[in-house]
CSV table of C-alpha atoms and ligand atoms in Angstrom, one decimal:
chain,number,residue,atom,x,y,z
D,1,MET,CA,-14.1,-8.2,-3.2
D,2,ILE,CA,-13.0,-9.1,-6.7
D,3,GLY,CA,-12.6,-12.8,-5.7
D,4,PRO,CA,-9.9,-15.2,-4.9
D,5,THR,CA,-6.7,-14.9,-6.9
D,6,PRO,CA,-5.5,-15.5,-9.5
D,7,TYR,CA,-8.1,-13.4,-11.3
D,8,SER,CA,-8.9,-14.2,-14.9
D,9,SER,CA,-8.5,-11.4,-17.5
D,10,GLN,CA,-12.3,-11.4,-17.9
D,11,GLN,CA,-12.9,-11.1,-14.1
D,12,LEU,CA,-10.5,-8.2,-13.9
D,13,ALA,CA,-12.0,-6.5,-17.0
D,14,ASN,CA,-15.5,-6.7,-15.6
D,15,TRP,CA,-14.4,-5.5,-12.2
D,16,LEU,CA,-12.5,-2.5,-13.7
D,17,ALA,CA,-15.3,-1.7,-16.2
D,18,GLU,CA,-17.7,-1.4,-13.3
D,19,ARG,CA,-15.6,1.3,-11.7
D,20,VAL,CA,-14.4,3.2,-14.7
D,21,GLY,CA,-17.6,3.2,-16.7
D,22,PHE,CA,-15.9,2.1,-20.0
D,23,GLU,CA,-15.8,-1.2,-21.7
D,24,ILE,CA,-12.5,-2.8,-20.9
D,25,ASN,CA,-10.6,-5.6,-22.5
D,26,VAL,CA,-7.7,-7.0,-20.5
D,27,THR,CA,-4.9,-9.2,-21.7
D,28,PHE,CA,-2.0,-10.4,-19.6
D,29,SER,CA,1.6,-10.5,-20.6
D,30,ARG,CA,4.9,-11.2,-19.1
D,31,ALA,CA,6.6,-8.3,-20.8
D,32,MET,CA,8.6,-6.4,-18.2
D,33,GLY,CA,9.2,-3.2,-20.2
D,34,GLN,CA,5.8,-1.7,-19.7
D,35,PRO,CA,3.8,-3.5,-17.1
D,36,VAL,CA,0.7,-1.3,-17.6
D,37,ARG,CA,-0.3,-0.4,-21.1
D,38,GLY,CA,-3.6,1.2,-21.9
D,39,GLN,CA,-5.0,2.4,-25.1
D,40,ARG,CA,-8.4,4.0,-25.4
D,41,LYS,CA,-10.3,3.3,-28.5
D,42,GLY,CA,-13.5,5.3,-28.4
D,43,LYS,CA,-15.5,3.9,-25.5
D,44,GLN,CA,-13.2,0.9,-25.0
D,45,TRP,CA,-10.0,0.5,-23.2
D,46,GLU,CA,-7.4,-2.0,-24.4
D,47,LEU,CA,-5.4,-2.8,-21.3
D,48,ARG,CA,-2.3,-4.9,-21.4
D,49,LEU,CA,-1.1,-5.8,-17.9
D,50,HIS,CA,1.7,-7.8,-16.5
D,51,ARG,CA,0.7,-11.2,-15.2
D,52,ALA,CA,1.5,-10.1,-11.6
D,53,PHE,CA,-1.9,-8.2,-11.7
D,54,GLU,CA,-3.6,-11.6,-11.5
D,55,GLN,CA,-2.7,-11.5,-7.9
D,56,ALA,CA,-2.6,-7.8,-7.2
D,57,PRO,CA,-4.1,-6.7,-3.9
D,58,GLU,CA,-7.4,-4.9,-4.2
D,59,ASP,CA,-6.1,-1.5,-3.3
D,60,VAL,CA,-3.7,-1.7,-6.2
D,61,LEU,CA,-6.6,-2.6,-8.5
D,62,GLU,CA,-8.5,0.4,-7.1
D,63,SER,CA,-5.6,2.6,-7.9
D,64,LEU,CA,-5.5,1.1,-11.4
D,65,GLY,CA,-9.1,2.0,-11.8
D,66,ARG,CA,-8.6,5.6,-10.6
D,67,TRP,CA,-5.6,5.9,-13.0
D,68,LEU,CA,-7.8,4.8,-15.9
D,69,ARG,CA,-10.5,7.3,-14.9
D,70,ASN,CA,-8.3,10.3,-14.1
D,71,GLY,CA,-4.8,9.6,-15.5
D,72,ARG,CA,-1.9,11.2,-13.8
D,73,ARG,CA,-4.1,13.5,-11.9
D,74,SER,CA,-4.7,10.7,-9.4
D,75,LYS,CA,-1.4,11.3,-7.7
D,76,GLN,CA,-2.0,8.9,-4.8
D,77,ALA,CA,-3.2,6.2,-7.1
D,78,CYS,CA,-0.2,6.6,-9.4
D,79,GLU,CA,2.1,6.4,-6.4
D,80,ARG,CA,0.5,3.3,-5.1
D,81,LEU,CA,0.7,1.7,-8.5
D,82,ASP,CA,4.4,2.7,-8.9
D,83,GLN,CA,5.2,1.4,-5.5
D,84,TRP,CA,3.6,-2.0,-6.1
D,85,LEU,CA,5.1,-2.4,-9.5
D,86,GLU,CA,8.5,-1.6,-8.1
D,87,GLU,CA,8.0,-4.2,-5.3
D,88,THR,CA,6.5,-7.0,-7.4
D,89,ILE,CA,7.5,-6.7,-11.0
D,90,TYR,CA,10.7,-4.8,-11.1
D,91,SER,CA,12.1,-7.0,-8.5
D,92,GLN,CA,10.7,-10.1,-10.3
D,93,ARG,CA,8.7,-11.3,-7.4
D,94,THR,CA,5.0,-11.9,-7.1
D,95,PRO,CA,3.3,-11.2,-3.8
D,96,ARG,CA,2.6,-14.9,-3.2
D,97,LYS,CA,6.2,-15.8,-3.5
D,98,THR,CA,7.6,-13.1,-1.3
D,99,ALA,CA,8.9,-14.7,1.9
D,100,ARG,CA,7.9,-13.1,5.1
D,101,ARG,CA,10.4,-10.6,6.3
D,102,SER,CA,11.4,-9.8,9.8
D,103,GLY,CA,10.1,-7.0,12.0
D,104,LYS,CA,13.4,-6.7,13.6
D,105,GLY,CA,15.2,-3.9,11.9
D,106,GLU,CA,18.7,-2.5,12.4
D,107,VAL,CA,17.4,0.1,14.8
D,108,TYR,CA,13.7,-0.6,15.5
D,109,ASP,CA,11.9,-3.8,16.3
D,110,LEU,CA,8.3,-3.6,15.1
D,111,ASP,CA,7.0,-6.4,17.2
D,112,ASP,CA,8.4,-4.8,20.3
D,113,SER,CA,6.9,-1.5,19.2
D,114,ALA,CA,3.4,-3.0,18.7
D,115,ARG,CA,3.4,-5.2,21.8
D,116,ASP,CA,1.5,-2.8,24.1
D,117,LEU,CA,-0.9,-1.6,21.4
D,118,TRP,CA,-3.0,-4.8,21.0
D,119,ASP,CA,-4.8,-4.5,24.3
D,120,SER,CA,-4.6,-0.7,24.7
D,121,PHE,CA,-4.9,1.5,21.7
D,122,LEU,CA,-6.4,-1.2,19.5
D,123,GLU,CA,-8.8,-2.2,22.3
D,124,SER,CA,-8.5,-5.9,21.5
D,125,ARG,CA,-10.0,-5.4,18.1
D,126,LEU,CA,-7.6,-7.9,16.7
D,127,ALA,CA,-7.5,-11.3,18.2
D,128,PRO,CA,-4.1,-12.8,18.4
D,129,ASP,CA,-4.7,-14.8,15.2
D,130,GLN,CA,-5.9,-11.7,13.4
D,131,ARG,CA,-2.9,-9.6,14.1
D,132,PRO,CA,-0.9,-8.7,11.0
D,133,HIS,CA,2.6,-10.0,10.5
D,134,LEU,CA,4.9,-7.0,10.9
D,135,GLU,CA,7.9,-6.5,8.7
D,136,TRP,CA,10.4,-4.1,7.3
D,137,GLY,CA,10.7,-3.7,3.5
D,138,GLN,CA,13.8,-4.6,1.7
D,139,ARG,CA,16.7,-2.1,1.9
D,140,GLN,CA,17.0,-1.3,-1.7
D,141,PRO,CA,17.1,2.1,-3.5
D,142,SER,CA,13.7,3.5,-4.3
D,143,ARG,CA,12.9,5.0,-7.7
D,144,SER,CA,10.4,7.4,-6.3
D,145,ARG,CA,11.0,11.1,-6.9
D,146,GLY,CA,8.0,12.6,-5.2
D,147,GLY,CA,6.1,10.8,-2.6
D,148,LEU,CA,7.0,7.8,-0.5
D,149,ARG,CA,4.8,5.2,0.9
D,150,LEU,CA,6.0,4.8,4.4
D,151,GLY,CA,3.9,1.8,5.3
D,152,SER,CA,1.3,-0.5,3.8
D,153,TRP,CA,-1.1,-3.2,4.9
D,154,ASP,CA,-1.9,-6.0,2.6
D,155,ALA,CA,-5.3,-7.4,3.3
D,156,HIS,CA,-4.7,-10.6,1.4
D,157,THR,CA,-1.6,-11.6,3.3
D,158,ASN,CA,-2.5,-9.6,6.4
D,159,ARG,CA,1.0,-8.1,6.5
D,160,VAL,CA,2.0,-4.7,7.6
D,161,ARG,CA,5.2,-3.5,6.0
D,162,LEU,CA,7.1,-0.4,6.9
D,163,HIS,CA,9.6,1.4,4.6
D,164,PRO,CA,13.2,0.6,5.6
D,165,VAL,CA,14.0,4.3,5.4
D,166,LEU,CA,12.3,4.6,8.8
D,167,ASP,CA,14.6,2.1,10.3
D,168,ASP,CA,17.1,4.8,11.1
D,169,SER,CA,18.2,6.3,14.5
D,170,LYS,CA,17.7,9.7,12.9
D,171,VAL,CA,14.0,9.0,12.6
D,172,PRO,CA,12.3,9.4,16.0
D,173,TYR,CA,10.7,6.3,17.5
D,174,TRP,CA,7.3,8.0,18.0
D,175,PHE,CA,7.1,8.7,14.3
D,176,VAL,CA,7.9,5.1,13.3
D,177,ARG,CA,5.3,4.0,15.8
D,178,THR,CA,2.7,6.4,14.4
D,179,VAL,CA,3.2,5.0,10.9
D,180,LEU,CA,2.9,1.5,12.3
D,181,VAL,CA,-0.3,2.5,14.2
D,182,HIS,CA,-1.8,3.9,10.9
D,183,GLU,CA,-1.2,0.6,9.2
D,184,LEU,CA,-2.5,-1.4,12.1
D,185,LEU,CA,-5.7,0.6,12.1
D,186,HIS,CA,-6.2,-0.5,8.5
D,187,ALA,CA,-6.3,-4.1,9.7
D,188,ALA,CA,-8.4,-3.2,12.7
D,189,TYR,CA,-10.9,-1.0,10.8
D,190,PRO,CA,-10.8,-2.5,7.2
D,191,PRO,CA,-11.9,-0.6,4.2
D,192,ILE,CA,-15.7,-0.1,3.7
D,193,ARG,CA,-17.6,0.6,0.5
D,194,ASP,CA,-19.1,4.0,0.0
D,195,ARG,CA,-22.5,4.6,-1.5
D,196,GLY,CA,-20.9,4.5,-5.0
D,197,GLY,CA,-19.6,1.0,-4.3
D,198,ARG,CA,-16.0,2.3,-4.1
D,199,TRP,CA,-13.7,1.0,-1.3
D,200,CYS,CA,-12.7,3.6,1.2
D,201,PRO,CA,-9.6,2.7,3.3
D,202,HIS,CA,-9.6,6.1,5.1
D,203,HIS,CA,-13.3,6.1,6.2
D,204,ALA,CA,-14.7,8.3,8.9
D,205,GLU,CA,-14.3,5.7,11.7
D,206,PHE,CA,-10.8,5.1,10.6
D,207,ARG,CA,-10.0,8.8,10.7
D,208,ARG,CA,-11.6,9.1,14.1
D,209,GLN,CA,-9.4,6.3,15.5
D,210,GLU,CA,-6.3,7.8,13.8
D,211,ARG,CA,-6.9,11.2,15.4
D,212,ALA,CA,-7.2,9.6,18.8
D,213,TRP,CA,-3.6,8.5,18.6
D,214,PRO,CA,-1.7,11.1,20.7
D,215,ASP,CA,1.2,11.6,18.3
D,216,HIS,CA,-1.0,11.9,15.2
D,217,GLU,CA,-0.8,15.6,14.6
D,218,LYS,CA,2.9,15.8,15.6
D,219,ALA,CA,3.6,13.0,13.1
D,220,ARG,CA,1.8,14.7,10.3
D,221,ALA,CA,3.9,17.8,10.9
D,222,TYR,CA,7.0,15.7,11.0
D,223,GLU,CA,6.2,14.0,7.7
D,224,ARG,CA,5.5,17.3,6.0
D,225,GLU,CA,8.8,18.7,7.1
D,226,HIS,CA,10.9,15.7,6.6
D,227,LEU,CA,9.4,14.0,3.5
D,228,PRO,CA,11.9,15.4,1.0
D,229,LYS,CA,14.7,14.2,3.2
D,230,LEU,CA,13.1,10.8,3.5
D,231,VAL,CA,12.6,10.5,-0.2
D,232,ARG,CA,16.3,11.3,-0.8
D,233,ALA,CA,17.4,8.8,1.9
D,234,ALA,CA,15.1,6.1,0.2
D,235,ARG,CA,16.7,6.7,-3.1
D,236,ALA,CA,20.1,6.1,-1.5
D,237,LEU,CA,19.1,3.0,0.4
D,238,GLY,CA,21.4,0.1,0.2
D,239,ARG,CA,24.0,2.3,-1.5
D,240,ARG,CA,25.6,3.4,1.7
C,1,ZN,ZN1,-3.7,4.5,5.0
């Protein structure tokens, strides 16, 4: 863990430097135009970050580290960063301040959907007070062109959030539930560190549990087939 938020620029710089293998100098700013600005000067990175990074969840910082190491080649890391920036900075909210949203959507109720999982599929791994809060993300148009993050689990707030594009009668219930299960498994089988000290959210035990879910393969096929449609629908959200 990097430590309790807010992180100081020095803490964040040290934490990132350890992962990236360069010296890093971090300054925070409130400028909205470019929330992440990096300049490499020899062996040193000058990193200017929006203040919201003081409270960024750890997986976002991991993504930032991967982006520093590999640039745009880290497709997943870039997507995670983009998604988080969109949620927190572009909508002018910090994670702390976001009010809890409801799991009751227009079509699907996430609390209903999870009710039977706690004692069956999740085998009581999450005591009632450890169960994540379940919520739908805000119905607003996404800026994403390629991928789409259909769900997320925030370890700091223990919240599972599903993308509102799934709250649609055209999306099958079993698919929504499989996305929900994936995120709940993150809470039940939290990330572990690999031998290099890096956090792995999708470690072997996680994958094993995920494969044990009966609709897992079917859902992967569904996602492959329907992702472009979902991305388009997400871009049009709230405009209908
Ligand atoms: Zn995951």
